[in-house]
Coordinates of C-alpha atoms and ligand atoms in Angstrom, one line a residue:
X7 CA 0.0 0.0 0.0
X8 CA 1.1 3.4 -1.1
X9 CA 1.7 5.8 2.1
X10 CA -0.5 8.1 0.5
X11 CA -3.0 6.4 1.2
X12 CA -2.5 5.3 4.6
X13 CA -4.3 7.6 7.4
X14 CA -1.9 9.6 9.7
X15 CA -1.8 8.9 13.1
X16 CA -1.8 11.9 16.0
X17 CA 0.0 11.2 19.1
X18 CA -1.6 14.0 21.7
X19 CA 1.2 14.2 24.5
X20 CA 1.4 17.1 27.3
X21 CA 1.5 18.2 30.8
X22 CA -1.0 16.7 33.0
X23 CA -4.3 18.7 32.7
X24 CA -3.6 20.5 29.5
X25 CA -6.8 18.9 27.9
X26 CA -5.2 16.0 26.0
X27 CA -8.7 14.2 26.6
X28 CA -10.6 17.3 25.6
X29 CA -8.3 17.7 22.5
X30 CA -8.7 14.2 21.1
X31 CA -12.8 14.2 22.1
X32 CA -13.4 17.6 20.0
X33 CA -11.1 16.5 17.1
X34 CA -12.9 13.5 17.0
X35 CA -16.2 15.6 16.7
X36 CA -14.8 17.5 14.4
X37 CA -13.9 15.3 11.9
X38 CA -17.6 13.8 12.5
X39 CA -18.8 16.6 11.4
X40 CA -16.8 17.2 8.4
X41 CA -17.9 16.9 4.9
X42 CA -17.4 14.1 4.1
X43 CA -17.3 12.9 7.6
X44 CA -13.8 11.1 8.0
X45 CA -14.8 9.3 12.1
X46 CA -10.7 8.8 13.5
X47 CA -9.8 6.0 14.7
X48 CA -9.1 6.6 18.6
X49 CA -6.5 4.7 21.3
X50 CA -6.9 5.7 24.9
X51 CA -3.9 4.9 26.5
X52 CA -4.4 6.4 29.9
X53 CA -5.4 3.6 32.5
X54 CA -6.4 5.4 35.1
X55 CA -9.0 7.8 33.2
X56 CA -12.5 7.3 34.8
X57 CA -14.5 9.4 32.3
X58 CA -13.9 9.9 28.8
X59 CA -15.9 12.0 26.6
X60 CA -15.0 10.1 23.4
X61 CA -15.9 6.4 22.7
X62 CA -12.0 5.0 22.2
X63 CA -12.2 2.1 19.3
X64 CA -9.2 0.4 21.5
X65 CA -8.9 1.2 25.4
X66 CA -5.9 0.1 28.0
X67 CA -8.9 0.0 30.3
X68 CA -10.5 -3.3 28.5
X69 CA -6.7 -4.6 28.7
X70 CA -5.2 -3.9 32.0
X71 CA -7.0 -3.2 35.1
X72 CA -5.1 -0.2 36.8
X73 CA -6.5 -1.1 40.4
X74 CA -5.9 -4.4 40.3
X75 CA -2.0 -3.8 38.8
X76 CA -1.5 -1.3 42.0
X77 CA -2.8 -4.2 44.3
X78 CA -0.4 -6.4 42.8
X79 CA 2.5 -5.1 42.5
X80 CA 2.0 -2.9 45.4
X81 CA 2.4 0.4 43.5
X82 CA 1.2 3.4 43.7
X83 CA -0.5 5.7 41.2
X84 CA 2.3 6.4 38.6
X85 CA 4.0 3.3 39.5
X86 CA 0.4 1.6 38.7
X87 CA -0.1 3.7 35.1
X88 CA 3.3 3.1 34.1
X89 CA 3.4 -1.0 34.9
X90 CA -0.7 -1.1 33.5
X91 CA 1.0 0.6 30.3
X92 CA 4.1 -2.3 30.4
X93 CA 1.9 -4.7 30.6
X94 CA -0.4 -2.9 27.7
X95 CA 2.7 -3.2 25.4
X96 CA 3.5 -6.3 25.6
X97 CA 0.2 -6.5 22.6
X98 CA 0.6 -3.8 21.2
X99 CA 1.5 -5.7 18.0
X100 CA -2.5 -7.0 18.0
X101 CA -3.5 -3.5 18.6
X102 CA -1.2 -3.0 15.6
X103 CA -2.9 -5.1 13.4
X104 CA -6.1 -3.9 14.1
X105 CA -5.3 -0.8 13.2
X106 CA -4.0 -1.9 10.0
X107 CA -6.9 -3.9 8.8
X108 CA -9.0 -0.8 9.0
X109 CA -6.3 1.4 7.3
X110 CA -8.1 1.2 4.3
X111 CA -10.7 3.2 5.6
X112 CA -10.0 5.8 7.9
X113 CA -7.7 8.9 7.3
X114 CA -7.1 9.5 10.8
X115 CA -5.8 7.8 14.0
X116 CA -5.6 9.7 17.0
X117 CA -3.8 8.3 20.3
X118 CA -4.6 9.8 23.9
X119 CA -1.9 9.5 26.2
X120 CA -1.8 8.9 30.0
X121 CA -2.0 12.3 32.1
X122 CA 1.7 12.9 33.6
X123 CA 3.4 13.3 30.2
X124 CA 6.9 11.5 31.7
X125 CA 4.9 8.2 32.0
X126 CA 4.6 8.3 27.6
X127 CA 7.3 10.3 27.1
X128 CA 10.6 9.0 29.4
X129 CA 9.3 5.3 29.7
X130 CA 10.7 2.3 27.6
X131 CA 6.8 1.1 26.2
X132 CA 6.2 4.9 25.1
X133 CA 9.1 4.9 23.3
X134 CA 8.1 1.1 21.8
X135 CA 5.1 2.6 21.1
X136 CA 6.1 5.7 19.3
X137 CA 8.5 4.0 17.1
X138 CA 5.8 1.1 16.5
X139 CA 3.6 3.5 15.1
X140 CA 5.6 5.4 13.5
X141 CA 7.4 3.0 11.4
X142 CA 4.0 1.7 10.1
X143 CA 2.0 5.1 9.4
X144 CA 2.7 8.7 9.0
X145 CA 3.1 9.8 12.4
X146 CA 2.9 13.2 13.9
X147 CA 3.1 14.4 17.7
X148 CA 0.9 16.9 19.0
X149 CA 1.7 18.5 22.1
X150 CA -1.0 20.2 23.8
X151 CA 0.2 23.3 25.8
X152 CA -2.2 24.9 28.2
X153 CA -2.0 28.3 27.1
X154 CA -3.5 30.4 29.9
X155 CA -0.5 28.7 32.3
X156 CA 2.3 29.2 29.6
X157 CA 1.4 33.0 30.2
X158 CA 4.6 32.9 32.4
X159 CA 8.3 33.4 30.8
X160 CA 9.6 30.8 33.2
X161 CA 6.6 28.1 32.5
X162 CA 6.4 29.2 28.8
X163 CA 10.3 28.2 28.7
X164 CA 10.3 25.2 30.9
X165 CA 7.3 23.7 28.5
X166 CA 9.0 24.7 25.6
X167 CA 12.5 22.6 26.9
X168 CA 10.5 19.7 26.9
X169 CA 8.7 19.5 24.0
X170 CA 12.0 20.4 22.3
X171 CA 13.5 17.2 24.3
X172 CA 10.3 14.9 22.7
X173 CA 11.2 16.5 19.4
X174 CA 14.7 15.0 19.7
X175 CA 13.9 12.2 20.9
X176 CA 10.8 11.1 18.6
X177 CA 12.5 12.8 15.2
X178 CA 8.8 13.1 14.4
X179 CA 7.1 16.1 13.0
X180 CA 5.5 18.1 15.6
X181 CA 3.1 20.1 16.1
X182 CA 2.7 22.5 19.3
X183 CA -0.9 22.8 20.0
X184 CA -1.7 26.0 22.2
X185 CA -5.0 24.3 23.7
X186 CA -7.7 26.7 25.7
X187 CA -7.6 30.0 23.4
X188 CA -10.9 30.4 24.8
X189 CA -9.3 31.1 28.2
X190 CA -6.1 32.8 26.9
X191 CA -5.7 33.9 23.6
X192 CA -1.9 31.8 22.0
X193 CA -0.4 35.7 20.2
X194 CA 1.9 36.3 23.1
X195 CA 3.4 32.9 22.8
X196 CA 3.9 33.2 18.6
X197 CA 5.1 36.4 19.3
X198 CA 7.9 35.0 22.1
X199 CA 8.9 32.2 19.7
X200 CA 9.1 34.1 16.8
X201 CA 11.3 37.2 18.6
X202 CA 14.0 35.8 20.9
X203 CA 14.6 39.6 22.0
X204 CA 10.8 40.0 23.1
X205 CA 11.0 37.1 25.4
X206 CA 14.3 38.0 26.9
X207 CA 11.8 41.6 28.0
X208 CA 9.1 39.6 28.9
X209 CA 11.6 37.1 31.2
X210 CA 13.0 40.4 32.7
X211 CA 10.0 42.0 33.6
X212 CA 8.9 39.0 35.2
X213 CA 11.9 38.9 37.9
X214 CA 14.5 40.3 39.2
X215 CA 17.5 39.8 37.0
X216 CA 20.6 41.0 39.3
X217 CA 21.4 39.6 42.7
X218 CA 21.7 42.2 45.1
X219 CA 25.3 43.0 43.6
X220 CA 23.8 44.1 40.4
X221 CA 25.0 40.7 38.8
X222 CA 22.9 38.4 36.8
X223 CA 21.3 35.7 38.8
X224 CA 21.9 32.0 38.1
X225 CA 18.4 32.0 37.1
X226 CA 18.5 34.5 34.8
X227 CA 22.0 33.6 33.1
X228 CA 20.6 30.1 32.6
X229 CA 17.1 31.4 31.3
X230 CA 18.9 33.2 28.7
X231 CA 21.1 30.6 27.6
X232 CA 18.1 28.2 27.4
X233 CA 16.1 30.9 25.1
X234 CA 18.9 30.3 22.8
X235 CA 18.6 27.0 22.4
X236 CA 15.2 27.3 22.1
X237 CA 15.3 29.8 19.1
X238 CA 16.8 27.0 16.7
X239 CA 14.2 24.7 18.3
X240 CA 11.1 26.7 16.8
X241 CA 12.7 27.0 13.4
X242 CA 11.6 23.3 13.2
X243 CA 8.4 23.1 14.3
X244 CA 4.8 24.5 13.3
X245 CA 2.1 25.8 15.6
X246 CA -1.5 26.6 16.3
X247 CA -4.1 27.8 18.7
X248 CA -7.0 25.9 19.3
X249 CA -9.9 25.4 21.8
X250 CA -11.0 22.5 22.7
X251 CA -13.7 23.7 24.5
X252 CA -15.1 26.0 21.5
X253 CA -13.7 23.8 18.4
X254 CA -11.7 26.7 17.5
X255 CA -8.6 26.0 15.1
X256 CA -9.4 22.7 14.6
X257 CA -9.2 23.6 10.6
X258 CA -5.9 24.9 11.2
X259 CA -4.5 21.9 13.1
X260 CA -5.7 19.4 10.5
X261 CA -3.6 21.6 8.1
X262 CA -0.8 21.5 9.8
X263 CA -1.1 17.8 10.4
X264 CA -1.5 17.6 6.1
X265 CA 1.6 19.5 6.2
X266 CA 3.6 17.2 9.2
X267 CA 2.6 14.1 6.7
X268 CA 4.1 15.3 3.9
X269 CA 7.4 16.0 6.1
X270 CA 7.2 12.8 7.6
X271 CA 7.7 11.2 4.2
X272 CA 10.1 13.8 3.1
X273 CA 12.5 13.6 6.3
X274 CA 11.0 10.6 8.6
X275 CA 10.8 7.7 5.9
X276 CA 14.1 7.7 4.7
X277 CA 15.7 8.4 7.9
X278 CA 14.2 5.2 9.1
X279 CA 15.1 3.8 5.6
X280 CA 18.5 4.7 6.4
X281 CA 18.6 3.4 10.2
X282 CA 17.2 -0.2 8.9
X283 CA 19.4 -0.8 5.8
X284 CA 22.2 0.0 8.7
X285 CA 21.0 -2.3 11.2
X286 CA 20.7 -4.8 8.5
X287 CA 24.7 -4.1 7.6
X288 CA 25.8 -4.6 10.9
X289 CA 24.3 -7.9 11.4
X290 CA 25.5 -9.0 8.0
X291 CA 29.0 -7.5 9.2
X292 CA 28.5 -9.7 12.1
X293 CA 27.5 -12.8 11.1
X294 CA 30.6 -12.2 8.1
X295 CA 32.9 -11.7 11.4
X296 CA 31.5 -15.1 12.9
X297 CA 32.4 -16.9 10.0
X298 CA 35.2 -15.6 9.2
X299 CA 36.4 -16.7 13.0
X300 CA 35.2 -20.2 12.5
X301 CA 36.7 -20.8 9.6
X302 CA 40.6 -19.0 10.4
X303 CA 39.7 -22.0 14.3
X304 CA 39.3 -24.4 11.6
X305 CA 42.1 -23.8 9.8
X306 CA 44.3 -23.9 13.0
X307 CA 42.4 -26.9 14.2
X308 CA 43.7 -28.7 11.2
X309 CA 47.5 -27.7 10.8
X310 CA 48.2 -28.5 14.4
X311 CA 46.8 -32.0 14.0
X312 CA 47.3 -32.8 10.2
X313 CA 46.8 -37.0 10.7
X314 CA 42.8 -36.2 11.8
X315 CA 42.6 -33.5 9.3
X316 CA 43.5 -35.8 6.3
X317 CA 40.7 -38.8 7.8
X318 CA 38.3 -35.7 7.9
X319 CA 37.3 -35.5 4.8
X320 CA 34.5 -35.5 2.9
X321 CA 34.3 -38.1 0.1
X322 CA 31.7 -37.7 -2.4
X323 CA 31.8 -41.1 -3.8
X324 CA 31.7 -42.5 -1.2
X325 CA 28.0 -40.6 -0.1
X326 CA 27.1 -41.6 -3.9
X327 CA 27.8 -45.1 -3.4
X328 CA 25.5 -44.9 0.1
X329 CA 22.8 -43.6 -2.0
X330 CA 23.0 -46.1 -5.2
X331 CA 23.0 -48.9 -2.2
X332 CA 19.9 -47.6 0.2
X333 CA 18.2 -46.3 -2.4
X334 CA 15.8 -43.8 0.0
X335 CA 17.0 -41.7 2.5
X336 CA 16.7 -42.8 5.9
X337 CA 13.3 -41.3 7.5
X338 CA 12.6 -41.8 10.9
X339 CA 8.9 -42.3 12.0
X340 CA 8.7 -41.0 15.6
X341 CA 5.3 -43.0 15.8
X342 CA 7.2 -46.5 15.8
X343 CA 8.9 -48.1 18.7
X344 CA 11.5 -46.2 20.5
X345 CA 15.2 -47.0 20.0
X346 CA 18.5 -46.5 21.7
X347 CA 19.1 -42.6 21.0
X348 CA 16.0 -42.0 19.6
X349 CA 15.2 -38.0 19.7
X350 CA 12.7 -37.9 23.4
X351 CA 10.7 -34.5 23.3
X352 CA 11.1 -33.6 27.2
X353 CA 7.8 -31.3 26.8
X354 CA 5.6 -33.8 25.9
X355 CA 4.0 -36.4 28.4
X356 CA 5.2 -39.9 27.8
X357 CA 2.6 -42.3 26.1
X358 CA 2.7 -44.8 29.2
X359 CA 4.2 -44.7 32.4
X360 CA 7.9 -47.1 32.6
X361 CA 7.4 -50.6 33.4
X362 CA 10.4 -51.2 35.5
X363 CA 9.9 -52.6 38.7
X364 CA 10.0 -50.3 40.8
X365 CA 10.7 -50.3 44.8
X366 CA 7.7 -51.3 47.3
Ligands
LIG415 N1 -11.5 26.6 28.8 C1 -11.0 25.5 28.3 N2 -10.8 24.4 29.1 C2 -10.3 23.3 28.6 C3 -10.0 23.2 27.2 N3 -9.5 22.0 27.0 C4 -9.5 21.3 28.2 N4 -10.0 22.1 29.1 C5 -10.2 21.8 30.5 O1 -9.0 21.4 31.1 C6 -9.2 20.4 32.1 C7 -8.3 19.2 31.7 O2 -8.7 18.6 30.5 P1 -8.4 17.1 30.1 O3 -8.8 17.0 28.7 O4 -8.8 16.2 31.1 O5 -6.8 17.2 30.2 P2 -5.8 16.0 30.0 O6 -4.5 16.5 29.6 O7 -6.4 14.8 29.3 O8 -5.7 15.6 31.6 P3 -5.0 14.3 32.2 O9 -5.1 13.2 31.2 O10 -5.7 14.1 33.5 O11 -3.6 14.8 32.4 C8 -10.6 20.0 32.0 O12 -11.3 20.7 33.1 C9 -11.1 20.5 30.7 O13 -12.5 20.9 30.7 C10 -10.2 24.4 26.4 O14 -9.9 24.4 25.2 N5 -10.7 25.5 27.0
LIG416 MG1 -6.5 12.8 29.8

């Protein structure tokens, strides 16, 4: 199947409480209510959700019981998410195939993650997950900012570092979603990340930025430096204001996630292209290694004893001759009696118990 074809999956991700849920429950409306109506195809992945306003197509909930996984192992809450979400992975490839028998027919898959965003994000089966999907369907990450909290340099920054670390990490295209417009309108924040200098103002106004011996504080040095970092960061990623409470900018999002496909084939395909075909050389280069090693023992083996070498050897007439004689090979029926030597499978209960006498 051409990727053009196949539907693009959105990965929501962000801090807990910065309406992940709400996002993936008005995008699935949207789309609902498009014309033609294109219905998503939607994972929850958070186990420990109690109310959803979306009906999830697959749910960790029907999977792993997140109570029952604390009781167990004797976790508490994160402890419980994270080991429900383990366990979760562990069939992820069914949850795989699910998705790709209805591939044919959906443009969209949409993937709510659990609430503290580390639990996705910094966790082994995240990561499995991520690259799972991703090398199967145009992937893209949304990451849901709550706007009227960002209002704050320090907070704006501090959100901004990670999503820059989850752009690193994932390679994906990525889309920063600044959720709750309705609340707090998202220009402050385009205008921060689009002028480096009109952040470093804001991030001065909002604290002191000299100890008391007119030096820069720590906090402020560091800021700055960060701010820098960040500025090469935004060059790479595309953003938009929605409200998942209104349905605002949900147009603008699915653009953006049009766009994010188009770079994930562009940069994304053949970067995994290019990881593969060198996993594949490596192994080749090992198993070459191994048998070079073999052979070079084998060639020692034989010039230290040369008498054994020269018996060892393989005669082809002689097998010929074998063959002319027998006639068939020798196939061994494993129904018949046993002999000595015969090949016992261990995992399989013996046909009778042993007749030996045994002591009274
Ligand atoms: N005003 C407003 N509130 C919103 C919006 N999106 C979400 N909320 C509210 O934000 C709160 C958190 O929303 P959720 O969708 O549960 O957020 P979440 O990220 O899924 O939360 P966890 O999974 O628990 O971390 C809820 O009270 C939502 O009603 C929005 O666009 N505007
Ligand atoms: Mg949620």
């Amino acid at each position: 199947m051409s990727s053009a074809k196949k539907p693009v999956c959105v990965i929501a991700i962000g801090m807990a409480g910065s309406g992940k849920s709400t996002f993936v429950q008005r995008l699935n409306a949207h789309l609902h209510s498009s014309s033609p109506p294109a219905p998503p195809y939607i994972l929850n992945l958070d186990p420990a959700v109690t109310n959803l306003a979306y009906e999830p197509n697959i749910d960790i909930r029907d999977t792993v019981d997140y109570h029952e996984v604390m009781k167990q192992y004797n976790l508490g809450p994160n402890g419980g998410i994270l080991t429900a979400l383990n366990l979760f992975t562990t069939k992820f490839d069914q949850v795989l195939d699910l998705v790709e028998k209805r591939a044919e027919n959906i443009d969209y898959v949409v993937i709510d993650t659990p609430g503290q965003i580390e639990i996705f994000t910094w966790s082994a089966s995240g990561a499995i997950i991520t690259d799972a999907v991703a090398s199967s369907l145009p992937t893209v990450i949304a990451y849901i900012v709550d706007t009227p909290r960002a209002v704050a340099p320090a907070t704006f920054m501090s959100n901004m570092l990670y999503a820059c670390s989850i752009l690193y990490k994932t390679k994906l295209p990525f889309i920063v979603v600044f959720n709750k417009t309705d609340v707090q309108p998202h220009a402050f924040a385009l205008e921060w990340m689009r002028d480096f200098e009109v952040f470093q103002e804001a991030l001065a106004s909002h604290q002191s930025t000299t100890d008391d011996d007119g030096a820069p504080t720590y906090m402020n040095s560091l800021m700055n430096s960060m701010s820098l970092v960040l500025d090469e960061f935004y060059k790479h990623l595309k953003s938009v204001g929605v409200s998942s409470m209104t349905g605002d900018g949900f147009s603008d999002f699915l653009q953006a996630v049009e766009a994010s496909r188009e770079e994930y084939e562009r940069e994304y395909l053949p970067e995994l292209a290019r990881v593969r075909a060198q996993r594949e050389a490596t192994l080749q280069k090992q198993k070459e290694d191994s048998t070079a090693r073999m052979l070079a023992d084998l060639a020692v083996d034989r010039t230290s004893d040369p008498n054994f070498a020269a018996q060892d050897r393989w005669n082809p007439e002689e097998e010929e001759d074998e063959e002319d004689d027998g006639g068939e090979l020798n196939i061994i029926d494993r129904s018949e009696d046993p002999w000595p030597g015969q090949y016992i499978d261990l995992t399989q209960p013996r046909p009778s118990e042993p007749t030996w006498p045994r002591p009274a």
